[in-house]
């Protein structure tokens, strides 16, 4: 199994994700995914339940809802990576992240429970990603009408989280 997952070429992911991938630092994506899990828990360590249920503006997600969105994305992107690596021919469906967040009822769950769930989902995906061969990482699949490789999907997952961490830092944590 490959010990590193090289950065994808532009043809390996939809151009709509380029803005997310611009967030990615150089380096090994598996290390970044591991680091994100620890960093996220650290970011939330001094956040109260009440504070985690606040949004930075009317109509925006709370911090708990943002965390639930990351959990949902982790699971969905992991499932897509599994399907693509196994040569699934079906076009996988898209998802309405706002509907998912609304129906998750994240704000009534304890913050620590959300953080534990996120960590477990990430650890599970990391184990799967490490099991992929070079051929699997280069496999293409289609989700929501967009073609991409497993390698591209893994990098988009990491970049998507960086995007939301930046929002968390700039719009939630800087507020008093």
XYZ file of C-alpha atoms in Angstrom:
176
model
C 0.000 0.000 0.000
C 1.248 3.514 -0.727
C 2.608 5.311 2.323
C 1.823 8.711 0.809
C -1.036 9.957 -1.296
C 0.222 12.422 -3.882
C -1.637 15.626 -4.596
C -4.204 15.084 -7.371
C -3.974 16.609 -10.805
C -6.645 19.134 -11.787
C -8.355 16.464 -13.899
C -8.926 14.311 -10.790
C -11.586 16.505 -9.174
C -14.309 18.916 -10.317
C -13.121 22.486 -10.838
C -15.768 23.639 -8.342
C -13.505 22.260 -5.590
C -10.465 24.272 -6.664
C -11.185 26.973 -4.085
C -11.094 24.346 -1.336
C -7.910 22.764 -2.664
C -6.225 26.164 -2.630
C -6.374 25.879 1.190
C -4.270 22.722 1.212
C -0.689 23.092 2.353
C 2.032 21.075 0.670
C 2.694 17.767 2.362
C 1.135 14.428 3.091
C -2.656 14.492 3.153
C -2.952 11.578 5.599
C -0.863 13.498 8.129
C -3.080 16.542 7.606
C -6.233 14.464 8.162
C -4.779 13.108 11.426
C -3.746 16.584 12.553
C -7.170 18.032 11.769
C -8.785 15.638 14.220
C -6.516 16.727 17.080
C -6.746 20.402 16.092
C -10.543 20.347 16.018
C -10.788 18.840 19.499
C -8.309 21.440 20.758
C -10.360 24.270 19.190
C -13.443 23.153 21.087
C -11.789 22.379 24.448
C -12.840 25.641 26.131
C -16.172 26.094 24.337
C -19.232 25.755 26.555
C -22.374 23.939 25.467
C -24.217 27.265 25.326
C -21.525 28.935 23.237
C -21.424 25.941 20.863
C -25.148 26.454 20.228
C -24.685 30.037 19.023
C -24.462 31.085 15.396
C -22.363 34.043 14.271
C -25.337 35.486 12.350
C -29.039 34.845 11.850
C -29.615 31.904 9.537
C -26.074 30.521 9.948
C -25.165 27.213 11.533
C -24.165 26.970 15.169
C -20.760 25.561 16.061
C -22.420 22.235 16.914
C -24.153 22.225 13.537
C -20.879 23.010 11.778
C -19.289 20.084 13.592
C -22.213 17.853 12.595
C -21.705 18.967 8.996
C -18.066 17.855 9.218
C -19.210 14.474 10.564
C -21.723 14.083 7.737
C -19.127 15.092 5.144
C -16.639 12.631 6.645
C -19.111 9.791 6.261
C -20.311 10.774 2.800
C -16.830 11.337 1.379
C -15.652 8.105 3.009
C -18.510 6.183 1.413
C -17.751 7.728 -1.951
C -14.060 6.808 -1.600
C -15.055 3.228 -0.784
C -17.402 3.031 -3.768
C -14.909 4.561 -6.208
C -12.097 2.284 -4.969
C -14.318 -0.745 -5.575
C -15.127 0.318 -9.142
C -18.758 1.263 -8.461
C -20.380 2.216 -11.764
C -23.453 3.971 -10.370
C -23.604 7.764 -10.142
C -23.754 8.377 -6.397
C -26.256 10.969 -5.192
C -25.474 14.446 -3.964
C -26.673 15.724 -0.610
C -28.315 18.826 0.755
C -26.023 19.807 3.629
C -28.523 22.307 5.038
C -31.252 19.670 5.221
C -28.822 17.211 6.800
C -27.781 19.752 9.443
C -31.380 20.742 10.181
C -32.479 17.124 10.599
C -29.431 16.155 12.677
C -30.664 17.978 15.801
C -26.997 18.658 16.591
C -27.850 21.406 19.081
C -29.504 18.996 21.506
C -26.457 16.704 21.595
C -23.562 17.131 24.023
C -20.531 18.707 22.381
C -18.233 15.954 23.614
C -20.462 13.368 21.929
C -20.188 15.201 18.599
C -16.403 15.453 18.946
C -16.129 11.734 19.759
C -18.280 10.821 16.758
C -16.210 13.024 14.469
C -12.987 11.449 15.731
C -14.301 7.905 15.234
C -15.492 8.646 11.700
C -12.124 10.221 10.830
C -10.135 7.315 12.320
C -12.264 4.849 10.378
C -11.691 6.714 7.119
C -7.954 6.977 7.753
C -7.739 3.215 8.210
C -9.602 2.712 4.937
C -7.529 5.310 3.051
C -4.331 3.580 4.194
C -5.626 0.293 2.776
C -5.968 1.661 -0.753
C -3.496 0.605 -3.401
C -2.068 3.044 -5.952
C -4.573 1.664 -8.466
C -7.493 2.264 -6.091
C -6.346 5.831 -5.428
C -6.397 6.451 -9.188
C -9.883 4.972 -9.624
C -12.574 7.312 -10.883
C -16.156 7.462 -9.779
C -19.107 9.801 -10.192
C -20.984 11.562 -7.379
C -23.599 14.242 -7.866
C -22.810 14.206 -11.593
C -19.104 14.942 -11.032
C -16.242 12.616 -11.884
C -13.235 12.377 -9.586
C -10.571 9.981 -8.366
C -10.275 8.527 -4.898
C -7.060 10.584 -4.500
C -8.946 13.734 -5.487
C -11.768 12.905 -3.089
C -9.404 12.422 -0.135
C -7.763 15.773 -0.815
C -11.140 17.488 -1.199
C -12.189 16.034 2.180
C -9.126 17.551 3.869
C -9.550 20.859 2.030
C -13.275 21.038 2.821
C -12.469 20.751 6.498
C -9.789 23.452 6.262
C -12.413 25.724 4.705
C -14.768 25.184 7.645
C -12.012 25.505 10.242
C -11.148 28.887 8.762
C -14.807 29.932 9.078
C -14.885 28.615 12.640
C -11.783 30.627 13.559
C -12.779 33.837 11.785
C -16.514 34.027 12.366
C -17.186 32.075 15.542
C -14.124 32.064 17.767
C -13.155 35.698 17.232
C -16.603 36.749 18.461
C -16.886 37.518 22.129
